[in-house]
Coordinates of C-alpha atoms in Angstrom, one line a residue:
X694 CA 48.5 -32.7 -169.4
X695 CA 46.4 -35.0 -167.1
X696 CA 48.9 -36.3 -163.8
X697 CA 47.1 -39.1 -162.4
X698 CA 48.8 -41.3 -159.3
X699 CA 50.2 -44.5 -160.4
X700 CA 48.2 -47.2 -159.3
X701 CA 49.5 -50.7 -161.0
X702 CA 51.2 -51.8 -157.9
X703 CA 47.3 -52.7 -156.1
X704 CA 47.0 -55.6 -158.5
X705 CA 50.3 -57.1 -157.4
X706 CA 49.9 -56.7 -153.6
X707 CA 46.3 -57.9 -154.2
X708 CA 47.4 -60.9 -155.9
X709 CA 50.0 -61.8 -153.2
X710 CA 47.6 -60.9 -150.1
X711 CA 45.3 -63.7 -152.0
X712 CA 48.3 -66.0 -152.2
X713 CA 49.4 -65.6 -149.3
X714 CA 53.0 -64.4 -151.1
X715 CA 55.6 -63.9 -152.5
X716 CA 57.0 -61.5 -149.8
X717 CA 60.7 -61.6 -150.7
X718 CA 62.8 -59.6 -153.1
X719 CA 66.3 -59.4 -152.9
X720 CA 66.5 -56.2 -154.8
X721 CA 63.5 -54.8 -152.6
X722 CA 65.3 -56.3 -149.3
X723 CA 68.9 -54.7 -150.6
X724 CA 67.4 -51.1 -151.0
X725 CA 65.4 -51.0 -148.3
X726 CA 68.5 -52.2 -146.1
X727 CA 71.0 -50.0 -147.3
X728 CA 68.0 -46.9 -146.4
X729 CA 68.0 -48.1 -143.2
X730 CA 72.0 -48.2 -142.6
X731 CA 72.1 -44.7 -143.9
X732 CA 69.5 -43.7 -141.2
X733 CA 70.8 -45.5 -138.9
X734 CA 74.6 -44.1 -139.0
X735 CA 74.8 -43.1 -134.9
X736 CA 77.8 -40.3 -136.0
X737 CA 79.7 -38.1 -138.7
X738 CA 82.2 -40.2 -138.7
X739 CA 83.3 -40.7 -142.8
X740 CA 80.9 -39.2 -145.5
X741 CA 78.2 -40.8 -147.4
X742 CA 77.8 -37.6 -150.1
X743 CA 80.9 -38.7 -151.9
X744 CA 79.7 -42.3 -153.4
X745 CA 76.7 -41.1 -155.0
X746 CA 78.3 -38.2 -156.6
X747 CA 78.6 -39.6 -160.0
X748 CA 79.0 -36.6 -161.8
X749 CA 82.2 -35.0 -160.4
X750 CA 85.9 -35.9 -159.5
X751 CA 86.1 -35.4 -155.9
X752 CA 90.0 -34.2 -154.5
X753 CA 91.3 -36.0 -151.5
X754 CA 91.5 -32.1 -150.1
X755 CA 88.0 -31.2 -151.0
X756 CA 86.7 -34.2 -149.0
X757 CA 88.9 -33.9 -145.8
X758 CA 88.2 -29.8 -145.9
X759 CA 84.1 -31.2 -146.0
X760 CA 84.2 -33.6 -143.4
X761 CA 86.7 -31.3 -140.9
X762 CA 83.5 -28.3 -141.2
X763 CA 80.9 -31.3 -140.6
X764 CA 83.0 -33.3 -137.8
X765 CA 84.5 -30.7 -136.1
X766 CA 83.2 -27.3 -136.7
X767 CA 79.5 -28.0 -136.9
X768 CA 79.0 -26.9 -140.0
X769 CA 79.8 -23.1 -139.4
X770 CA 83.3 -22.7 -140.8
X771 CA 85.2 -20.2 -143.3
X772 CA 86.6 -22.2 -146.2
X773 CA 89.5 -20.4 -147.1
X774 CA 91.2 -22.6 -149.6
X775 CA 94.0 -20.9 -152.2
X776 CA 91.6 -20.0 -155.1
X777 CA 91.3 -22.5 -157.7
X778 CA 90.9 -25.2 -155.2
X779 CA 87.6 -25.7 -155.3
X780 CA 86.0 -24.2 -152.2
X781 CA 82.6 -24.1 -154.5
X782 CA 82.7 -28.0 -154.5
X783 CA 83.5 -28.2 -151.0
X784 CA 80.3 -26.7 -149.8
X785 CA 78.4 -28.2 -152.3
X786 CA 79.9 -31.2 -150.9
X787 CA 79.0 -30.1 -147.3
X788 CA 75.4 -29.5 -148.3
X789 CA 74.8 -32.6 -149.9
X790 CA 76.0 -34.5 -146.8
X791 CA 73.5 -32.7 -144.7
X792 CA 70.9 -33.2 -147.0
X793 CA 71.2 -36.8 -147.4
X794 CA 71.4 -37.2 -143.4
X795 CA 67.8 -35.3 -143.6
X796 CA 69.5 -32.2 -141.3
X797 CA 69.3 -29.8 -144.3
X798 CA 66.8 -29.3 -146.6
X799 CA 65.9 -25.0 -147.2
X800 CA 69.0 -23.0 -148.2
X801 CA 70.1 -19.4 -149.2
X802 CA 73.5 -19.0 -151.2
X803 CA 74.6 -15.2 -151.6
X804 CA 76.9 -14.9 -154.2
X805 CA 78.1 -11.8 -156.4
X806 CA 75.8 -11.4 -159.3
X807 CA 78.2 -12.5 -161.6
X808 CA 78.6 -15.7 -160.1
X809 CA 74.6 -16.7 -159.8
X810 CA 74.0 -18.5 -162.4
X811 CA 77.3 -20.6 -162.2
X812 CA 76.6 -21.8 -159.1
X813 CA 73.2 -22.7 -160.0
X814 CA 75.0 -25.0 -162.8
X815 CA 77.2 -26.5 -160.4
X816 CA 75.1 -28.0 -157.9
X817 CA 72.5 -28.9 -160.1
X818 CA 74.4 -30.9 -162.7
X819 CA 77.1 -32.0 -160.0
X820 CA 75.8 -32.5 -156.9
X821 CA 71.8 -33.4 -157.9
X822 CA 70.7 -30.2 -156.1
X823 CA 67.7 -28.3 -156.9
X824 CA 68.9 -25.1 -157.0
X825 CA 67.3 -22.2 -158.6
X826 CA 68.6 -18.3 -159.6
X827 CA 66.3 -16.2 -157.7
X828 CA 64.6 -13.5 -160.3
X829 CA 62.8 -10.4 -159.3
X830 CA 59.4 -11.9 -157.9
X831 CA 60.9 -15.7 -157.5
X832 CA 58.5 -17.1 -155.1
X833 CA 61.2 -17.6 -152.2
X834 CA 58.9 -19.5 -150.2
X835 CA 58.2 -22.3 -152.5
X836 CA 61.7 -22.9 -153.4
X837 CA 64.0 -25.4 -150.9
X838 CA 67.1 -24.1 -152.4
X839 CA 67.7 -20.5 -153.8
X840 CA 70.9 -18.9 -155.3
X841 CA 70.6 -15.0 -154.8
X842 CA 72.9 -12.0 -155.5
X843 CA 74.0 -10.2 -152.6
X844 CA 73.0 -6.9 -153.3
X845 CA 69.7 -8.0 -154.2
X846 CA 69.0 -10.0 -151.1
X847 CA 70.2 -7.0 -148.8
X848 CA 67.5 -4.7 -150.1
X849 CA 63.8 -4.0 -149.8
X850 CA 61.6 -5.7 -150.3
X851 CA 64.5 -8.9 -150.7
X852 CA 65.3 -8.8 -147.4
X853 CA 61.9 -8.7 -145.9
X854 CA 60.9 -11.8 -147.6
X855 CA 64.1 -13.9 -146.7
X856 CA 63.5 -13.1 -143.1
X857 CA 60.2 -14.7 -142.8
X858 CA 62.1 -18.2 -144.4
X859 CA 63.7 -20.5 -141.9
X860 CA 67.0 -21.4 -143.7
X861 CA 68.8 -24.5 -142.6
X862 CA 71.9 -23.5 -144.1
X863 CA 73.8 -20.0 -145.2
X864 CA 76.1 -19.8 -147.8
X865 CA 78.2 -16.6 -149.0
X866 CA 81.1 -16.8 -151.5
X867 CA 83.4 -14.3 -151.7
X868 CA 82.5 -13.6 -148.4
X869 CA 85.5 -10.9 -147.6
X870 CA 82.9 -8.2 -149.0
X871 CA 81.6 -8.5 -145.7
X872 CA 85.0 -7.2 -144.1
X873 CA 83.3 -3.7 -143.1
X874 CA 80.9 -4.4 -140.4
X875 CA 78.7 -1.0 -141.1
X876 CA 78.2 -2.2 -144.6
X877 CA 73.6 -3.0 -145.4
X878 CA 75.3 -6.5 -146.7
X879 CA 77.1 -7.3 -143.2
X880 CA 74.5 -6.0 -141.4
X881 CA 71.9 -8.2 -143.2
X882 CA 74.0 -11.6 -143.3
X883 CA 74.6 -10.7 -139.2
X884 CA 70.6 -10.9 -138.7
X885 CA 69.7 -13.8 -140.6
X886 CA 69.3 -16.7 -138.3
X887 CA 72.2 -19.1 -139.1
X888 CA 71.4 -23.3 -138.0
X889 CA 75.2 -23.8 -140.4
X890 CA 77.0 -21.5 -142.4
X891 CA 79.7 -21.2 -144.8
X892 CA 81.9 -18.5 -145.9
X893 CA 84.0 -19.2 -148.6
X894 CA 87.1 -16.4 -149.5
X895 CA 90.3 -17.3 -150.5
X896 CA 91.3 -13.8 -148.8
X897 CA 89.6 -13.8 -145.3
X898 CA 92.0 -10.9 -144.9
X899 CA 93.0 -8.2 -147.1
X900 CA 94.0 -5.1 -145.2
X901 CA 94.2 -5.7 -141.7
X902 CA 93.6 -7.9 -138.8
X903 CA 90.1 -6.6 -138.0
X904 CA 88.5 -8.1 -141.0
X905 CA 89.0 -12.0 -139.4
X906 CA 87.3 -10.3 -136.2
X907 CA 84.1 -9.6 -137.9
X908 CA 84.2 -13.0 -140.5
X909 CA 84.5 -15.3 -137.2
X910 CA 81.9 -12.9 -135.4
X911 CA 79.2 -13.7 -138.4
X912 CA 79.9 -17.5 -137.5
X913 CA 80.9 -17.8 -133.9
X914 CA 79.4 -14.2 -131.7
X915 CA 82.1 -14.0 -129.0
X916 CA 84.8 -16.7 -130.2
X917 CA 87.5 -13.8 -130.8
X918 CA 85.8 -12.2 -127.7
X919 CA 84.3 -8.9 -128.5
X920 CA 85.5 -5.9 -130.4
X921 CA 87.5 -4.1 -127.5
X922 CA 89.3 -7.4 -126.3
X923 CA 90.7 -8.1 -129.4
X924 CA 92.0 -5.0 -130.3
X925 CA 93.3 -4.7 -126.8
X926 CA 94.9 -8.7 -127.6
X927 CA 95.9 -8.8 -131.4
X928 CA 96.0 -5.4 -132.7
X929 CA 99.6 -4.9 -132.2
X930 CA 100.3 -9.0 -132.7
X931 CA 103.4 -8.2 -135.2
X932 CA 105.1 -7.0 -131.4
X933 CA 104.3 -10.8 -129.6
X934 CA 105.0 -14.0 -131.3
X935 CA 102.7 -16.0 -128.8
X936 CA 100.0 -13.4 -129.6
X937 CA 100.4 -14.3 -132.9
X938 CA 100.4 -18.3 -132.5
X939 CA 97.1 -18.0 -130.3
X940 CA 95.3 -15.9 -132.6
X941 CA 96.0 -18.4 -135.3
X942 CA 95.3 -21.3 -133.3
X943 CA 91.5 -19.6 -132.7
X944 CA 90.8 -18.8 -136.1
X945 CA 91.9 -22.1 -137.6
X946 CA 89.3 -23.3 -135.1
X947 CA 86.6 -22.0 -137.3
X948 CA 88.7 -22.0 -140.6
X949 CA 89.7 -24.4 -143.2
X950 CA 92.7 -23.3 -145.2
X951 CA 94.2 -26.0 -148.0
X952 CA 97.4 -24.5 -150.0
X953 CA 98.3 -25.6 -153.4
X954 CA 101.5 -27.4 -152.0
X955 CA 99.5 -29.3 -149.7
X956 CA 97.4 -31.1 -151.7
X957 CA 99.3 -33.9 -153.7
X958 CA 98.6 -32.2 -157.1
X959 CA 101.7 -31.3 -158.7
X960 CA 101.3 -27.1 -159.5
X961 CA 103.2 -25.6 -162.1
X962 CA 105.4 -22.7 -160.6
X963 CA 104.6 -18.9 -160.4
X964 CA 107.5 -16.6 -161.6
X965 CA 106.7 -13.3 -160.0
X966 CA 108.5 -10.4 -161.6
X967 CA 108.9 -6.8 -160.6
X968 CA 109.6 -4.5 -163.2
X969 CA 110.9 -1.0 -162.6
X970 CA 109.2 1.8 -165.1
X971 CA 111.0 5.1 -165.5
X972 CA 109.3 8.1 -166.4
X973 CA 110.4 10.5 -169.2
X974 CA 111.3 14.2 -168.0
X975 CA 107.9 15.6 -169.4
X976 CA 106.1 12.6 -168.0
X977 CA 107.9 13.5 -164.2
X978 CA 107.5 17.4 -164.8
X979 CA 103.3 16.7 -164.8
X980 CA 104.0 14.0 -162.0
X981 CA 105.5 16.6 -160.2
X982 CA 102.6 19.4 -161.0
X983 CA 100.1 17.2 -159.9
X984 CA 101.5 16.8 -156.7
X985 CA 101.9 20.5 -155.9
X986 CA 98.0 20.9 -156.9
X987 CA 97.1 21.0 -152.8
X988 CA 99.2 23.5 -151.9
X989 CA 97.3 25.5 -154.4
X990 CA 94.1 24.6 -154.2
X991 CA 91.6 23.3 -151.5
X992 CA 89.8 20.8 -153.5
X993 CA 93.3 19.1 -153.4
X994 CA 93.9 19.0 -149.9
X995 CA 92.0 15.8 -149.4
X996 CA 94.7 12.9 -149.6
X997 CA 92.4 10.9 -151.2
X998 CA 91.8 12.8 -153.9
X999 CA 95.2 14.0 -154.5
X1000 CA 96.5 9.9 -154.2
X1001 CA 93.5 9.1 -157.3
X1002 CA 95.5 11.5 -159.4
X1003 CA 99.0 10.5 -158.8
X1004 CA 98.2 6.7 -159.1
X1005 CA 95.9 7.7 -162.4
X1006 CA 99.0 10.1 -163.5
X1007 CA 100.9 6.2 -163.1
X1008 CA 98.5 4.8 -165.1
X1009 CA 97.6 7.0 -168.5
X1010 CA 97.2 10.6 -169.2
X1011 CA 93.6 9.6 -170.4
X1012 CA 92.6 8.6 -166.0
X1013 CA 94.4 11.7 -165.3
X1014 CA 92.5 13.9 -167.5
X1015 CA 89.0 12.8 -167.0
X1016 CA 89.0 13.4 -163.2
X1017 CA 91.1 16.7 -163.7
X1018 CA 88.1 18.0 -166.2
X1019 CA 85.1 16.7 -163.5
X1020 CA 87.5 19.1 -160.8
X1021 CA 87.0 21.5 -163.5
X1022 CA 83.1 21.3 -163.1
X1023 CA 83.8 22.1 -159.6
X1024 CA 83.3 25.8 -157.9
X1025 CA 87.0 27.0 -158.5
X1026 CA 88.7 30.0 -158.6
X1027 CA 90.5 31.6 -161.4
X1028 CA 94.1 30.6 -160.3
X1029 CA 93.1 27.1 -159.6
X1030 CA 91.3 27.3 -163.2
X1031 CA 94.4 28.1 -164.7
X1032 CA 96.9 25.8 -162.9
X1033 CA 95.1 22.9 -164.0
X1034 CA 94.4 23.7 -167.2
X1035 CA 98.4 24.2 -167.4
X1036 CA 98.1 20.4 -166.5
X1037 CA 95.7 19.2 -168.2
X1038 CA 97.8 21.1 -171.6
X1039 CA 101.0 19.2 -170.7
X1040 CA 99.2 15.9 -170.6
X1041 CA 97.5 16.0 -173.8
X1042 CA 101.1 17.1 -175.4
X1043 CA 102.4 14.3 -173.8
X1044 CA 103.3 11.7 -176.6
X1045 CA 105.1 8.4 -174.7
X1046 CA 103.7 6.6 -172.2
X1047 CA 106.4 4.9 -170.6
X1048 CA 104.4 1.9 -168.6
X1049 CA 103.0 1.0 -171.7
X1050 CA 106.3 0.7 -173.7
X1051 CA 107.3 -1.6 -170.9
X1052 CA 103.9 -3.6 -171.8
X1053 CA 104.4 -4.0 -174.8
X1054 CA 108.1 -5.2 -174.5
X1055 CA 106.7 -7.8 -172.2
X1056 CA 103.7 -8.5 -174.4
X1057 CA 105.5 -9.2 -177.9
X1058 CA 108.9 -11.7 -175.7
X1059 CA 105.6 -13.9 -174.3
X1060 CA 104.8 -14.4 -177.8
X1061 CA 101.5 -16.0 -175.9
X1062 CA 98.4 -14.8 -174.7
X1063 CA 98.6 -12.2 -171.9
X1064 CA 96.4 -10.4 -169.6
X1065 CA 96.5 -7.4 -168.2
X1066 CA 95.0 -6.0 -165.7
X1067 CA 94.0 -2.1 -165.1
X1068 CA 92.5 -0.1 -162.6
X1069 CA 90.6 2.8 -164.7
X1070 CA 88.1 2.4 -167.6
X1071 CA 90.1 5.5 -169.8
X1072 CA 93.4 3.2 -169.5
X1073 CA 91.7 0.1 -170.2
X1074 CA 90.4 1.9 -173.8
X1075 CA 94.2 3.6 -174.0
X1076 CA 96.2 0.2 -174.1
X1077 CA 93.3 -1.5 -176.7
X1078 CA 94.3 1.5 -178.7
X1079 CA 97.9 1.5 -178.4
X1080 CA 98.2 -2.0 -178.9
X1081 CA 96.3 -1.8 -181.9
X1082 CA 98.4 0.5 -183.5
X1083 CA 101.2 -1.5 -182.7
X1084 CA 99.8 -4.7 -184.7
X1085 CA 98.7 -6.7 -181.4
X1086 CA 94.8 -7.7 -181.1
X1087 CA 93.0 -7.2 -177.9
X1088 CA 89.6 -7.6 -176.2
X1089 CA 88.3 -5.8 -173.0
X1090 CA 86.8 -7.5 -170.3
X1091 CA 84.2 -5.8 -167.3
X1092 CA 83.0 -7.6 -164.5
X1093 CA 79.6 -6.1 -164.7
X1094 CA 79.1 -8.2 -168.3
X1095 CA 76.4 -10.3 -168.2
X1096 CA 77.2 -14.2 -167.9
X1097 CA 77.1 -14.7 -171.6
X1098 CA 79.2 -11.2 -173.1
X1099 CA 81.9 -12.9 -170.0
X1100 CA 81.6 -16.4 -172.0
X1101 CA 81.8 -15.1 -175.3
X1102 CA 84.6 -12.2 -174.2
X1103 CA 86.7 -15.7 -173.0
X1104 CA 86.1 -17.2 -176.0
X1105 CA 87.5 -14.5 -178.2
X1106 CA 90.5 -14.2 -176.3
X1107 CA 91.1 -18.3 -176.6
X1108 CA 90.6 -18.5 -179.9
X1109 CA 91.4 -14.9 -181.3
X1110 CA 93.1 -12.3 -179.4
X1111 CA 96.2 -12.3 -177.7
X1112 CA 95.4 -9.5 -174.7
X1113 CA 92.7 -9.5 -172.6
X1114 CA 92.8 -6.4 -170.8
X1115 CA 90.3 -6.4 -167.5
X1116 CA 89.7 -3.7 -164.9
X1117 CA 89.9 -4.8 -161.4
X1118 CA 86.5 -6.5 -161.5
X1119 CA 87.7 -8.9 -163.7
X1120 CA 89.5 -10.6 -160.7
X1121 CA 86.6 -12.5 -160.1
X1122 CA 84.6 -15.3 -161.9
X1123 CA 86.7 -15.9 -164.6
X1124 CA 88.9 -18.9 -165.2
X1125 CA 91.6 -18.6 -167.8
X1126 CA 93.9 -21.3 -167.8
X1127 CA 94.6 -21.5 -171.0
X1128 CA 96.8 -18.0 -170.5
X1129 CA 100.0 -18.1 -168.1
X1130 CA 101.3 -14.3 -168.6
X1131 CA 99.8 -12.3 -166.2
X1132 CA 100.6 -8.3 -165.9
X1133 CA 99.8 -6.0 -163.1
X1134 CA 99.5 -2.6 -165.1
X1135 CA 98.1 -0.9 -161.8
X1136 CA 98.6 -1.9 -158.6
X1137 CA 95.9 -2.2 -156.2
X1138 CA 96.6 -1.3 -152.8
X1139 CA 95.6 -4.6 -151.5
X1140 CA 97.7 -7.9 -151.7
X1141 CA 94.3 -10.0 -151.9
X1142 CA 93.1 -8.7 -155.5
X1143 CA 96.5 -9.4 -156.5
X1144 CA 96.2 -12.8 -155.2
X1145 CA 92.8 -12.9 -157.0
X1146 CA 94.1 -11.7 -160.1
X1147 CA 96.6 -14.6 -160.5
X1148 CA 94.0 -17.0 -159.5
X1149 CA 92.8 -16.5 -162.5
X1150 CA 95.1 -18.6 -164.4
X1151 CA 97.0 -20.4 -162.1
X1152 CA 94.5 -22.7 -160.9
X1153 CA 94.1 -26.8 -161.7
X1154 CA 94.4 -27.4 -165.1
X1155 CA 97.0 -24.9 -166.0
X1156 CA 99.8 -26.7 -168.0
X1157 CA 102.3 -23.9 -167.8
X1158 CA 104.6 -22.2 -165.1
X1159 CA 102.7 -18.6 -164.9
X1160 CA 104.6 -15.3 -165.3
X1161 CA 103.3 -12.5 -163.1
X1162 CA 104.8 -8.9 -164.3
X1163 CA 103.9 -6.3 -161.1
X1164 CA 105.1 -3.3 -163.0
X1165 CA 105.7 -0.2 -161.1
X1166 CA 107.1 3.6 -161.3
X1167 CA 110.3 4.7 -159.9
X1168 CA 109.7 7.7 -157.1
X1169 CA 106.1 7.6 -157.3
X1170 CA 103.5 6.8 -155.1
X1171 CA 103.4 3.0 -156.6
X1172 CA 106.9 2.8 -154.8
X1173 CA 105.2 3.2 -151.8
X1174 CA 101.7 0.7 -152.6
X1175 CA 104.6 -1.9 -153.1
X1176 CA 106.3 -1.1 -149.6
X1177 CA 102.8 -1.5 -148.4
X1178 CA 102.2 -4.9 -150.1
X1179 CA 104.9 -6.3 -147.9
X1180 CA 103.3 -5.3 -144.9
X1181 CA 99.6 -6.2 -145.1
X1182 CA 101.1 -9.9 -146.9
X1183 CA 103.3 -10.1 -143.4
X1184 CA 99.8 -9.3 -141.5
X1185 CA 97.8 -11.9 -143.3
X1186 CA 100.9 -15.0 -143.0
X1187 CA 100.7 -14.2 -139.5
X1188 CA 97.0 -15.2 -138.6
X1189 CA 95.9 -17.3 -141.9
X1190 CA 99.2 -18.5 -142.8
X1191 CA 101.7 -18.4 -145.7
X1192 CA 100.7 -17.1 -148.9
X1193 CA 101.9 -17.9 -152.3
X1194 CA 104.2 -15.4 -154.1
X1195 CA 102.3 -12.5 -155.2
X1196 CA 105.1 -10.4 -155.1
X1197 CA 109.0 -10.8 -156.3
X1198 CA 111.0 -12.1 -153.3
X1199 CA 113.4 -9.5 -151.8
X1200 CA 116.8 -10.6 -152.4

């Protein structure tokens, strides 16, 4: 195909150069003035993204959380909006505003993989943006704005290549995988060269305090002063209430943080339910073996491995068994040999699984689709069995599908099954709102991926109040995960502020 420059206009200038006219054209006259306004605009006051946006729905929220970063935070900000709010359309929002005011044309998005390509959709189709899903030899150079995986971009010969570009803008969803500061990923986002950035996380912290330290140290080097000042200031805020106001009042300096009461949109209600599981005697007397593992033998003695086998023990006997056959593997001796194989006997005589009883009660009175949510592959394959034989059709879902297995995994649960059952990474990147029964099978030491798991379905356009079922053993170790829940949700409501029920309120 031949591109040759179009050329008709000469014969009408000609003709009115000859003429001596006509100059005027209201239409002409009307553009041209309305370019020159926009240039002209002497501040940030108001936005000018939102009118030519024809495409999407702006939400009075998404619009005051984009002009607050642009106004008053100079474009480096963590957006930290309860998920399902729409941080995604905030900073597509942001970036559009920069770009029309000519301040921002080359950027870099990070996003987890499974999250590239819906991004790409978004600001193309919504906001008019260019964006493009970088492959493995995408020319980065040639490309104003690039949508990249994060552990693609933190690697060679990734990395290399992005540090030669100069980025106007950074963005990074789901940014709290960047809570450990000796991770390659922080360590990479901490040298790129940053003119604005966003980080958007509905959980900026999920464990303790020291993750907001190193978020607002990406954005702002020094605005939480360094590392040894603010663990001499906030590490021990839960002892000083004015330590904990002044903490806040720095991070909400750099943070915007809308809550689903606070937007005008009327939310349907979470219902968060803690169900107590009781174990049968057999199912107590290999609880109970398994604990006494690292008193006899040393491969036990690490608490992390001996805290795996008593949460897996929680879950099925099919978790417990797989890691207790790879300690098998393991240079033993002949007394260890035998103590676990006594174990690993008693398990596979085991015939009730008393968490999944309690699932299925729950699952057959919702009478409506359910998902649950599991931490170990070998229980994920468990309840699809179980629940098969008792009549009830499930589909598994794994966060390392690729985008179109997800789409076509969600569409057999809308329109067929009535359990999804999802490992942990199934937390992310899926909407279901459609579903409004939500069980914790396993819980996760952190409140965050709780939070994330709910997200799932009780974001807008949910039309139901959402049941959340957090089920949990009596005397075992997921007593003390829920003690610990408590205290890392008290940590985060103290610097980021309150959090929606994840957890049954304590009468």
């Amino acid at each position: 195909m031949i591109i040759e420059r179009f050329s008709n206009w000469r014969e009408g200038f000609t003709e009115r150069l000859e003429h001596d006219g006509p100059w005027d054209s209201w239409t002409l006259y009307k553009m041209s003035y309305e370019t020159e306004k926009m240039n002209l605009i002497p501040d940030f006051s108001g936005l000018q993204a939102p009118k030519l946006l024809t495409n999407i729905q702006l939400l009075p929220h998404q619009v005051e959380a984009a002009q607050t970063v642009i106004e008053k935070m100079n474009g480096k900000a963590i957006l930290a909006d309860e998920v399902g709010l729409g941080k995604t359309i905030e900073a597509g929002l942001i970036m559009k505003e920069y770009m029309i005011r000519g301040i921002v044309k080359k950027v870099l998005i990070l996003v987890p993989a499974s999250l590239q390509n819906q991004w790409v959709t978004e600001l193309n189709v919504r906001f008019f943006i260019p964006a493009i899903a970088y492959r493995k030899n995408t020319p980065i150079e040639h490309y104003d704005v690039m949508v990249m995986s994060m552990d693609t971009a933190k690697k060679s010969p990734h990395r290399e290549k992005i540090y030669e570009q100069n980025y106007d803008m950074i963005i990074i969803d789901e940014a709290h995988k960047l809570k450990n500061h000796k991770t390659q990923i922080y360590e990479f986002v901490q040298s790129l060269k940053k003119k604005f950035c966003l980080l958007l996380t509905a959980t900026p912290i999920q464990n303790d305090v020291f993750e907001i330290f190193y978020l607002v140290s990406l954005l702002k080097p020094g605005h939480l002063g360094n590392y040894e000042t603010f663990q001499a200031s906030f590490s021990a805020t839960k002892n000083s209430i004015d330590g904990e106001k002044y903490l806040k009042e720095l991070v909400n300096q750099v943070m915007v943080r809308n809550r689903r009461q606070d937007t005008g949109i009327e939310w349907k209600t979470r219902k968060v339910h803690t169900i107590p599981v009781r174990f049968t005697e057999e199912e107590r007397r290999v609880y109970d073996m398994i604990g006494e593992l690292k008193t006899v033998s040393s491969i036990f003695s690490s608490s992390f491995t001996m805290v795996t086998l008593l949460k897996e023990m929680c879950s099925s006997k099919e978790a417990t068994y797989l890691t207790l056959n790879k300690m098998m593997q393991k240079g033993i001796s002949n007394e260890e040999k035998e103590y676990i194989d006594m174990i690993m006997d008693k398990l596979a005589n085991l015939e009730v699984n008393s968490k999944a009883e309690k699932v299925l009660e729950i699952v057959k009175n919702a009478d409506d689709k359910v998902i649950i949510f599991t931490e170990y592959r070998a229980t994920q394959a468990f309840l699809q069995w179980y629940l098969h034989s008792q009549g009830i059709s499930s589909v598994l879902f794994n966060g390392k599908f690729s985008k179109s297995k997800r789409d076509w995994v969600r569409q057999l649960f809308r329109e067929r099954d009535q359990v999804l059952i999802a490992t942990e990474s199934g937390g992310e990147g899926i909407n279901l709102q459609f579903c409004h029964h939500v069980i914790n099978y396993d819980l996760p030491w952190n409140p965050m991926k709780l939070e994330q798991r709910i997200g799932r379905v009780h974001r807008l356009g949910q039309e139901e109040d959402v049941h959340i079922y957090n089920l949990a053993i009596e005397n075992t170790i997921e007593q003390k995960i829920l003690d610990l829940l408590e205290s890392k949700i008290d940590v985060f409501e103290k610097v980021v502020g309150d959090l929606d029920d994840i957890l049954a309120r304590k009468a």
